[in-house]
Amino acid sequence: MANIRFSLLGSLRVWRGDTEVAISSDKQRTVLALLLLKAGTPVHRQEIIDAVWSEGVPDSVVNLVQTYVGRLRRRVDPSHVARSGASWLAGLGPAYAIRLDRCDTDLVRFRTAVARAGRAGSPRETLELLLRALQLWQGPCLSDLGHAVRGHPWVRAADQERVDVLLEAAKFALQTGLTCEVIPQLRAVAAAEPLNEAVHSWLVLALAGAGAQAEALAEYEATRRRLADELGIDPGPQLRAAHLQVLRQETGPASSYEAREPYELYESYEAAPSGGTFRPSLLPPDVADFTGREKTVGRLRGALTSRGTGSVAVALVTGQGGVGKTATALHVAHRLGEAFPDGQLHADMQGSGTCPADPSRVLARFLRALGVHASAVPHDLEERIDLYRSRLAGRRMLVVLDDVADHAQARPLLPGSPTCSVIVTSRSRLPGWPGAARFELEPLEPGEAADMLASVLGRERVAAEPEAAAEVARLCGRLPLALRAAGTRLAGRTHWTLARFAERLDRDGLDELALGDPDVRTGIAAGYHRLDEAARRAVRLLGVLDLPSFAPWTIAMALETSQEAAEELADSLADARMLEITEPDAAGQTRYRFHELVRRYAREQAALEESDTAVDVVVIRTLATFLTLAQEADERLPSARYTPIRGRAPRWPPPARVREKLLADPLAWFESERESLVAAVLQASVRGLDELCWELAAAMLNDAALRSSWTGVERALRVALAACRRSGDRLGESVALRGLAEARRGREHCREGDEVLVTARGGTEQPQGPAENDPPMARSTYA
């Protein structure tokens, strides 16, 4: 195996042994850079696409990424082709990862050296190890790549690591009187970041500590002028504190000053007010028409006020957009004032939008609310976190973080003191949060939905039309946001009946719920547009199917992808709240469904972005797959009364291994897909697919006879009969008529059995099951 080394702490360079490998393609270099920044960790294909093609993504982008990865493998290590699984660059499904056991990167060596410094026994040894780590840097991270790459958050984070380590080294240098050791590094970083006040503050202190006070004052003055000229601002607290220390000649070894941070010194000089005199109350108003959720509210209050765990109590309130997460969190927070007498902080983290809130800016706002003067708020994120947690230490405060994108966004805002509690709301399920109490909000129960509609609209009006009110609630998916919008719209139109509004809502959908901010369509659209294009297209195309729920195999056939890819896609859409996960079906498969309003939005987008042909192909392919499986499952039933007649409807068989797995238990398959089969018949009828219509309905007869359950089959047969009569399909009409006769006879037989059972239970005889020697059901034909 060749000794492969990568350098990215400066320009991007590659070596195989002692030979430097040239990679000329800009896009290949960008892909390699992204993988190196996360070496040892999988990088999803979509993350690569977003970085390489910020706009104008080509249709063949997935193939392009695969091509670039393949070329990088061969270019860096041609010998890997002959060894299966031996490549330094591993493929992990839709992701790629650089294997640290097969190559070396200077960024990993830097981090390893910094970690070793953290375990050093003395300040001098720590300083030596930190300086050794900093020597690996030959300039800003990936300095020879394009501006788009240098501005990527992963690159900025790596550069910030360098700054953080340098400032830590400067602190130890000031402690030990070895400031000359860090001045070259401080100068290099200060030149690359001319407006970074933290770096320039420590450079001023280091110069003064080395005896160059005049040069330190000149550095301060040059930075002050630069800030004024380029940003129109005065120096912040860190730089002013450093200047003041130089003037007071307080920059010697730390025997007198314990190497305090510049902002801490400045705060003591300026006598900033103590945080203890401030009781912040940043909560927005409670929701006036909050309805239902009594059990959830009680459990939330208990989770937030329980003490004695030794850690901060965190409650995660998650659910789809519009389900009432914010309203629930605020409702609980307003009722916990006595439990948290030192105050309540609140921030809208905007995690479901395209531009989530910066935790550093939220921290600055919280610090000001806690009594820290604006001029004393540190610039560095870690320093803000330290000051924030210090201000909350020992205080009983509640922090509400609304609409959080992920754990990383919330982490800097978590208090360190167990006397505080935190409510986090998010559309994400926020996995990997140990110790947190989880509350997954579902749409309201029917009674709660009616109560919410009545609270907005008036109980008399709802009571006058209870069935219409229930239909409005159903069409709103029983989501509080949609119900509130519907009630507000109706309240402004006193001449409308609820029945009339229900008709409009069924016809016009989201247009009837478009009232102000937040808007129902806007909330769904925010989640939709955060998806990549492949996932958005899946939402559009799955949304045109009328199926009440579907298993991964349905997704695979509708989108012409593998079962594995379909499962991964469905789970990602469920994480994004575009799909809901239901209970496993009779065959043990996970099933997914659209929320009513999300399905309406998906169909709007399909009408805008998909051709009629594309939609027709997906619908017909899916229905043809259902027909193929239904007829084969029918043939595999343990006994059958009816021999089917085949028509000329299209069929689309799944792969053999998928088919065998699905139909291993045909009764379980019919049990799982019965509602979907009926929905497929109805959709075939609407689209004029009469042969699909009657063949699908007919394939359900034997299963219905075995179960003595005819309701769904009769409905399907009636729809098929009407479709065949419209199109003049005489064969289909005769099959549907005969099927309806058999269904009617089966239903009557069931009723007779029920009467016998009642008579027997009323007397002395007990009902008898079939005798052991009874013959199996005889087969007949549909026509």
XYZ file of N, CA and C in Angstrom, residues 409-555:
441
model
N -26.971 23.437 16.560
C -27.428 24.821 16.685
C -27.816 25.160 18.119
N -28.368 24.181 18.836
C -28.838 24.439 20.205
C -27.739 24.317 21.249
N -26.712 23.512 20.960
C -25.708 23.179 21.985
C -25.082 24.417 22.644
N -24.677 25.459 21.898
C -24.055 26.607 22.566
C -24.996 27.350 23.512
N -26.302 27.145 23.381
C -27.278 27.901 24.170
C -27.775 27.125 25.383
N -27.219 25.938 25.616
C -27.644 25.142 26.764
C -26.920 25.631 28.016
N -27.649 25.895 29.099
C -26.992 26.283 30.352
C -26.145 25.133 30.886
N -25.249 25.456 31.779
C -24.437 24.422 32.413
C -24.919 24.066 33.806
N -25.823 24.871 34.351
C -26.259 24.681 35.730
C -27.528 23.841 35.787
N -27.589 22.822 36.648
C -28.799 21.981 36.757
C -29.989 22.713 37.354
N -29.794 23.940 37.801
C -30.931 24.721 38.300
C -31.773 25.275 37.148
N -31.264 25.207 35.926
C -31.981 25.722 34.756
C -32.644 24.577 34.002
N -33.644 24.908 33.200
C -34.307 23.937 32.332
C -34.467 24.544 30.947
N -34.639 23.662 29.950
C -34.684 24.103 28.552
C -35.830 23.396 27.833
N -36.606 24.166 27.060
C -37.576 23.601 26.128
C -37.032 23.826 24.722
N -36.951 22.773 23.948
C -36.500 22.855 22.554
C -37.632 22.359 21.666
N -38.028 23.159 20.678
C -38.998 22.685 19.694
C -38.295 22.541 18.348
N -38.725 21.553 17.569
C -38.057 21.300 16.292
C -38.921 20.399 15.425
N -38.829 20.600 14.109
C -39.429 19.638 13.190
C -38.597 18.356 13.136
N -37.312 18.487 13.363
C -36.444 17.307 13.404
C -36.724 16.514 14.668
N -36.500 15.210 14.602
C -36.660 14.377 15.796
C -35.474 14.505 16.742
N -34.417 15.204 16.306
C -33.254 15.494 17.146
C -32.700 14.239 17.820
N -32.230 13.275 17.005
C -31.656 12.064 17.595
C -30.355 12.370 18.314
N -29.939 11.448 19.137
C -28.643 11.585 19.792
C -28.608 12.669 20.842
N -29.691 12.818 21.614
C -29.720 13.818 22.683
C -29.986 13.070 23.987
N -28.954 12.513 24.616
C -29.160 11.663 25.797
C -29.745 12.450 26.963
N -30.643 11.801 27.677
C -31.198 12.389 28.892
C -32.356 13.330 28.676
N -32.653 13.695 27.430
C -33.744 14.633 27.179
C -35.085 13.912 27.219
N -36.105 14.606 27.714
C -37.473 14.079 27.682
C -38.084 14.437 26.330
N -38.664 13.444 25.658
C -39.157 13.646 24.291
C -40.683 13.682 24.258
N -41.199 14.643 23.481
C -42.634 14.806 23.322
C -42.928 15.002 21.834
N -43.404 13.940 21.190
C -43.737 13.995 19.769
C -45.217 14.373 19.641
N -45.500 15.563 19.124
C -46.879 16.028 18.994
C -47.514 15.472 17.727
N -48.704 14.962 17.868
C -49.494 14.479 16.745
C -50.623 15.469 16.480
N -51.294 15.389 15.315
C -52.480 16.227 15.101
C -53.492 16.017 16.224
N -54.347 17.008 16.444
C -55.321 16.948 17.523
C -56.306 15.801 17.328
N -56.843 15.314 18.423
C -57.940 14.359 18.352
C -59.169 15.054 17.771
N -60.118 14.296 17.175
C -61.296 14.945 16.569
C -62.025 15.890 17.514
N -62.213 15.474 18.779
C -62.898 16.351 19.733
C -62.113 17.616 20.019
N -60.779 17.478 20.142
C -59.936 18.651 20.382
C -59.948 19.588 19.178
N -59.957 19.001 17.969
C -60.010 19.836 16.762
C -61.297 20.633 16.701
N -62.421 19.981 17.055
C -63.700 20.693 17.079
C -63.677 21.805 18.117
N -63.066 21.544 19.282
C -62.976 22.574 20.318
C -62.135 23.761 19.853
N -61.019 23.482 19.149
C -60.193 24.594 18.666
C -60.943 25.427 17.641
N -61.657 24.765 16.725
C -62.449 25.494 15.736
C -63.500 26.345 16.431
N -64.116 25.796 17.483
C -65.143 26.536 18.213
C -64.545 27.714 18.968
N -63.315 27.557 19.477
C -62.701 28.655 20.224
C -62.394 29.854 19.336
N -62.166 29.600 18.047
C -61.896 30.694 17.113
C -63.193 31.218 16.503
N -64.101 30.306 16.197
C -65.286 30.640 15.407
C -66.514 30.916 16.253
N -66.577 30.333 17.438
C -67.770 30.441 18.274
C -68.475 29.104 18.364
N -68.823 28.722 19.576
C -69.385 27.387 19.782
C -70.760 27.231 19.140
N -71.552 28.301 19.098
C -72.891 28.186 18.525
C -72.826 27.820 17.043
N -71.914 28.455 16.339
C -71.819 28.210 14.895
C -71.342 26.793 14.605
N -70.413 26.289 15.409
C -69.932 24.916 15.227
C -71.008 23.917 15.618
N -71.693 24.202 16.713
C -72.737 23.284 17.162
C -73.877 23.184 16.159
N -74.117 24.246 15.367
C -75.206 24.232 14.382
C -74.902 23.308 13.208
N -73.605 23.067 12.927
C -73.229 22.204 11.799
C -72.127 21.245 12.237
N -72.417 20.320 13.129
C -71.341 19.458 13.657
C -70.682 18.596 12.592
N -71.452 18.066 11.634
C -70.852 17.213 10.604
C -69.951 18.028 9.675
N -70.399 19.228 9.307
C -69.565 20.088 8.461
C -68.308 20.519 9.203
N -68.446 20.785 10.509
C -67.270 21.158 11.305
C -66.262 20.011 11.342
N -66.767 18.779 11.485
C -65.868 17.622 11.485
C -65.175 17.479 10.133
N -65.873 17.777 9.037
C -65.264 17.690 7.709
C -64.196 18.772 7.527
N -64.454 19.980 8.016
C -63.437 21.040 7.953
C -62.195 20.612 8.733
N -62.405 20.034 9.918
C -61.265 19.580 10.723
C -60.492 18.494 9.992
N -61.203 17.576 9.341
C -60.525 16.499 8.596
C -59.697 17.073 7.454
N -60.285 18.015 6.697
C -59.574 18.603 5.566
C -58.377 19.438 6.022
N -58.427 19.927 7.255
C -57.287 20.651 7.832
C -56.268 19.693 8.439
N -56.528 18.394 8.338
C -55.614 17.422 8.926
C -55.525 17.527 10.429
N -56.497 18.214 11.055
C -56.538 18.445 12.504
C -55.247 19.095 13.012
N -54.615 19.894 12.137
C -53.438 20.666 12.547
C -53.884 21.990 13.156
N -53.397 22.356 14.349
C -53.826 23.610 14.968
C -53.634 24.835 14.069
N -52.514 24.923 13.367
C -52.279 26.093 12.518
C -53.333 26.188 11.426
N -53.645 25.051 10.775
C -54.655 25.059 9.720
C -56.039 25.327 10.289
N -56.356 24.765 11.441
C -57.658 24.999 12.063
C -57.830 26.458 12.445
N -56.755 27.057 12.939
C -56.835 28.470 13.312
C -57.045 29.331 12.070
N -56.364 28.982 10.973
C -56.550 29.735 9.728
C -57.971 29.566 9.198
N -58.492 28.328 9.253
C -59.857 28.091 8.777
C -60.863 28.851 9.633
N -60.702 28.790 10.953
C -61.623 29.502 11.830
C -61.583 31.000 11.619
N -60.375 31.547 11.427
C -60.245 32.986 11.193
C -60.928 33.389 9.889
N -60.762 32.578 8.863
C -61.394 32.887 7.568
C -62.915 32.838 7.679
N -63.426 31.844 8.370
C -64.871 31.734 8.544
C -65.412 32.848 9.439
N -64.651 33.234 10.456
C -65.108 34.288 11.356
C -65.317 35.607 10.618
N -64.539 35.838 9.569
C -64.695 37.065 8.783
C -65.770 36.980 7.727
N -66.402 35.808 7.605
C -67.458 35.608 6.601
C -68.658 34.949 7.278
N -69.396 35.755 7.990
C -70.500 35.235 8.790
C -71.617 34.668 7.929
N -71.660 35.046 6.632
C -72.717 34.545 5.756
C -72.380 33.174 5.173
N -71.165 32.674 5.386
C -70.790 31.349 4.880
C -71.245 30.286 5.880
N -71.749 29.189 5.360
C -71.974 28.020 6.205
C -70.680 27.208 6.269
N -70.573 26.387 7.296
C -69.397 25.518 7.397
C -69.383 24.509 6.258
N -70.572 24.087 5.829
C -70.637 23.130 4.724
C -70.097 23.759 3.439
N -70.449 25.027 3.202
C -69.940 25.701 2.000
C -68.420 25.840 2.075
N -67.902 26.187 3.258
C -66.450 26.331 3.390
C -65.754 24.989 3.203
N -66.368 23.910 3.704
C -65.771 22.583 3.525
C -65.663 22.248 2.045
N -66.685 22.602 1.252
C -66.630 22.357 -0.192
C -65.497 23.149 -0.834
N -65.360 24.407 -0.436
C -64.281 25.249 -0.979
C -62.914 24.702 -0.566
N -62.815 24.252 0.676
C -61.542 23.733 1.176
C -61.170 22.454 0.446
N -62.165 21.606 0.156
C -61.905 20.372 -0.578
C -61.470 20.665 -2.007
N -62.030 21.735 -2.586
C -61.728 22.068 -3.981
C -60.435 22.875 -4.104
N -60.277 23.890 -3.272
C -59.162 24.837 -3.429
C -58.001 24.578 -2.488
N -58.210 23.731 -1.482
C -57.117 23.318 -0.614
C -56.420 24.445 0.104
N -55.132 24.529 -0.086
C -54.291 25.448 0.686
C -54.614 26.904 0.436
N -55.233 27.233 -0.705
C -55.606 28.622 -0.961
C -56.582 29.137 0.088
N -57.429 28.268 0.604
C -58.406 28.675 1.609
C -57.777 28.845 2.986
N -56.546 28.396 3.148
C -55.867 28.501 4.441
C -54.729 29.509 4.392
N -54.693 30.335 3.347
C -53.623 31.322 3.179
C -54.033 32.616 3.851
N -53.712 32.716 5.129
C -54.081 33.914 5.890
C -52.891 34.378 6.707
N -52.265 35.465 6.289
C -51.227 36.104 7.096
C -50.028 35.220 7.345
N -49.384 35.447 8.487
C -48.148 34.768 8.849
C -48.296 34.239 10.273
N -48.057 32.944 10.538
C -47.544 31.976 9.576
C -48.640 31.433 8.674
N -48.285 31.120 7.448
C -49.205 30.608 6.454
C -48.970 29.106 6.313
N -50.051 28.322 6.144
C -49.927 26.870 6.107
C -49.055 26.437 4.931
N -49.325 26.991 3.751
C -48.545 26.607 2.572
C -47.075 26.980 2.764
N -46.811 28.153 3.318
C -45.429 28.589 3.528
C -44.688 27.638 4.468
N -45.391 27.169 5.509
C -44.751 26.247 6.443
C -44.375 24.933 5.788
N -45.268 24.403 4.940
C -44.951 23.156 4.240
C -43.836 23.393 3.232
N -43.921 24.536 2.532
C -42.920 24.836 1.503
C -41.518 24.949 2.088
N -41.409 25.455 3.322
C -40.089 25.601 3.937
C -39.401 24.248 4.058
N -40.149 23.243 4.511
C -39.571 21.904 4.607
C -39.279 21.304 3.247
N -40.168 21.535 2.298
C -40.004 20.997 0.937
C -38.738 21.541 0.278
N -38.515 22.830 0.400
C -37.383 23.436 -0.299
C -36.047 23.176 0.397
N -36.069 22.620 1.593
C -34.814 22.215 2.234
C -34.335 20.861 1.726
N -35.202 20.156 0.973
C -34.818 18.867 0.410
C -33.975 19.063 -0.838
N -33.196 18.033 -1.201
C -32.510 18.087 -2.479
C -33.516 17.789 -3.594
N -33.111 18.022 -4.831
C -34.050 17.910 -5.948
C -34.604 16.502 -6.092
N -33.787 15.473 -5.858
C -34.279 14.104 -5.978
C -35.392 13.834 -4.961
N -35.207 14.310 -3.746
C -36.237 14.111 -2.718
C -37.483 14.934 -3.021
N -37.294 16.157 -3.527
C -38.468 16.974 -3.890
C -39.277 16.294 -4.993
N -38.587 15.710 -5.981
C -39.310 15.043 -7.065
C -40.040 13.813 -6.524
N -39.432 13.122 -5.578
C -40.114 11.978 -4.972
C -41.393 12.417 -4.278
N -41.342 13.540 -3.567
C -42.545 14.060 -2.911
C -43.623 14.365 -3.953
N -43.222 15.011 -5.035
C -44.202 15.368 -6.072
C -44.862 14.130 -6.667
N -44.056 13.137 -7.019
C -44.590 11.984 -7.738
C -45.348 11.038 -6.810
N -44.878 10.865 -5.589
C -45.638 10.042 -4.652
C -46.946 10.722 -4.277
N -46.946 12.048 -4.280
C -48.152 12.787 -3.917
C -49.298 12.621 -4.889
N -49.012 12.263 -6.147
C -50.097 12.112 -7.132
C -50.809 10.775 -6.980
N -50.269 9.858 -6.175
C -50.935 8.580 -5.937
C -52.012 8.765 -4.869
N -53.149 8.108 -5.068
C -54.273 8.235 -4.134
C -54.215 7.217 -3.008
N -53.098 6.595 -2.780
C -52.989 5.529 -1.787
C -53.051 6.114 -0.377
N -53.831 5.502 0.519
C -53.886 6.012 1.896
C -52.572 5.838 2.645
N -51.823 4.789 2.312
C -50.483 4.585 2.874
C -49.740 3.665 1.909
N -48.443 3.559 2.092
C -47.680 2.720 1.172
C -46.423 2.207 1.862
N -45.983 1.035 1.403
C -44.769 0.408 1.910
C -43.591 0.776 1.002
N -42.362 0.513 1.430
C -41.197 0.861 0.596
C -41.246 0.257 -0.801
N -41.815 -0.956 -0.959
C -41.841 -1.545 -2.294
C -42.647 -0.678 -3.257
N -43.705 -0.034 -2.755
C -44.511 0.850 -3.599
C -43.687 2.048 -4.055
N -42.921 2.607 -3.135
C -42.053 3.736 -3.484
C -41.035 3.300 -4.535
